[in-house]
Structures are given as C-alpha cells and as structure tokens.
Amino acid sequence: MVGRFNVRPGNGDNDWSIWDNAANGQRGSGLSRQQARAEAADLELQYDAHGYRPPETVRRVDPPVPVERIWQPVGVVDAWVREDGRWVGRVRHADGEVSWVPEGELRKIEKRRR
C-alpha cells in the first residue's frame, strides 16, 4: 500500500506531521515540510499496509537515476518497492515532492548525442 503515509500541515512553518493511514495515527510532528516529506517517503520503503516490508520487496538505487514519464523528465528514481506483483518506483522531483510510479510508466533518460 504505497500511500500509507501522508504529510499534513500544522499551525506553522515547522509544524508538519506524518499521518499513518494504516494505523490511523500520527507518526511524527514538529517537522519542516521538507523533513516530513522525506521521512514519509522513507517510511513507505519500510512498511506496507500489514507491517514491515519484506527485504526482497525493496530495492534502493544508488546513485539515483534520472527518469521520464510519458517522455517528460520527472525526477530521479532512488528506490523500488514490489506491491501486488509489480514494481513501483519512488520518484523524487526537483521541488522535493515524491511520487510513486509503476515501472511500466518510467523510462531512464538516455543522454542524447549531438
């Protein structure tokens, strides 16, 4: 269940929290927006809807690989999780946002020769 963790705003700039949808509870608070997004993305690699993810269902990409989606650059893939029989890539965008994209929708950006 990618999407188990959501980032929620609080009352100030450094009052963002992480919400765990599976546990229906708050996971962290008092964070900057950037910290909360980064921590939520890391938690998605550690947990699925039922608890800890089995290690064989997570692959980290080091260094991250630039990718495109529908022939438009979207960011870099830095990890994969296997869910429901398919791999889903964690894509980090330039603005710090994270999205989860099925493997069939991503393509490595090849350097073009001039």
C-alpha positions as MATLAB code, in Angstrom:
seq = 'MVGRFNVRPGNGDNDWSIWDNAANGQRGSGLSRQQARAEAADLELQYDAHGYRPPETVRRVDPPVPVERIWQPVGVVDAWVREDGRWVGRVRHADGEVSWVPEGELRKIEKRRR';
ca = [
       0.000    0.000    0.000;
       2.157    2.843   -1.250;
       0.498    5.942    0.105;
       0.276    4.645    3.654;
       1.999    7.800    4.955;
       0.762   11.338    4.274;
       2.221   14.714    5.200;
      -0.156   17.090    6.953;
       0.286   20.770    7.751;
       0.072   22.111   11.279;
      -0.129   25.644   12.603;
       3.257   26.956   11.457;
       6.180   26.561    9.097;
       7.838   23.887   11.225;
       4.708   22.139   12.396;
       4.221   19.485    9.729;
       3.344   15.931   10.698;
       3.273   12.456    9.175;
      -0.014   10.561    9.238;
      -0.015    6.746    9.138;
      -3.176    5.719    7.273;
      -2.866    2.025    8.170;
      -2.529    2.700   11.894;
      -4.824    5.744   11.687;
      -2.447    7.789   13.776;
       0.217   10.448   13.746;
       3.786    9.241   13.234;
       5.781   12.441   13.741;
       5.239   16.150   14.277;
       7.062   19.459   14.602;
       8.852   18.909   11.309;
       9.536   21.224    8.413;
       7.568   20.397    5.283;
      10.723   19.098    3.587;
      11.649   16.899    6.585;
       8.139   15.468    6.792;
       8.057   14.618    3.078;
      11.487   12.955    3.246;
      10.590   10.924    6.340;
       7.220    9.848    4.902;
       8.944    8.675    1.710;
      11.450    6.649    3.754;
       8.673    5.112    5.863;
       6.980    3.931    2.648;
      10.096    1.846    1.937;
       9.982    0.279    5.406;
       6.278   -0.513    5.799;
       3.366   -1.770    3.746;
      -0.263   -1.981    4.882;
       0.470   -5.029    7.062;
       3.723   -4.035    8.777;
       7.375   -4.279    7.805;
       8.073   -4.764    4.113;
       9.953   -7.964    3.321;
      13.544   -7.027    2.320;
      13.210   -8.703   -1.084;
      10.433   -6.247   -1.999;
      12.635   -3.149   -1.705;
      15.491   -2.094   -3.988;
      17.451    1.097   -3.495;
      19.046    2.810   -6.484;
      22.449    4.360   -5.791;
      23.107    6.731   -7.379;
      19.544    7.754   -8.235;
      18.714    7.519  -11.954;
      17.054   10.368  -13.892;
      13.792    9.181  -15.429;
      10.996   10.437  -17.601;
       7.310    9.657  -17.696;
       5.384    9.984  -20.909;
       8.532   11.471  -22.465;
       8.730   14.281  -19.908;
      11.528   14.394  -17.288;
      10.018   13.888  -13.846;
      12.930   13.458  -11.439;
      15.097   10.621  -10.188;
      14.234    7.099   -9.095;
      16.014    6.291   -5.860;
      14.122    3.160   -4.760;
      11.634    0.493   -5.856;
       9.027   -1.463   -3.874;
       7.179   -4.546   -5.036;
       3.433   -4.403   -4.468;
       0.714   -6.640   -5.834;
       3.155   -8.358   -8.175;
       4.573   -5.201   -9.752;
       7.448   -2.833   -9.057;
       6.653    0.785   -8.165;
       9.395    3.433   -8.300;
       9.887    6.191   -5.738;
      10.488    9.306   -7.860;
      11.934   12.393   -6.202;
      11.064   15.605   -8.048;
      13.227   18.735   -8.156;
      10.828   20.536   -5.796;
      11.212   17.816   -3.140;
       7.889   16.129   -3.819;
       7.803   12.339   -4.023;
       5.537   10.263   -6.210;
       5.134    6.523   -6.696;
       5.043    5.433  -10.327;
       4.534    1.922  -11.749;
       7.641    0.622  -13.524;
       5.921    0.453  -16.916;
       5.385    4.214  -16.865;
       9.027    5.147  -16.289;
      11.961    5.201  -18.639;
      15.590    6.038  -17.944;
      16.666    9.275  -19.579;
      19.380    8.481  -22.080;
      21.967   11.134  -22.872;
      21.453   12.157  -26.463;
      24.353   12.638  -28.819;
      24.534   15.828  -30.841;
];
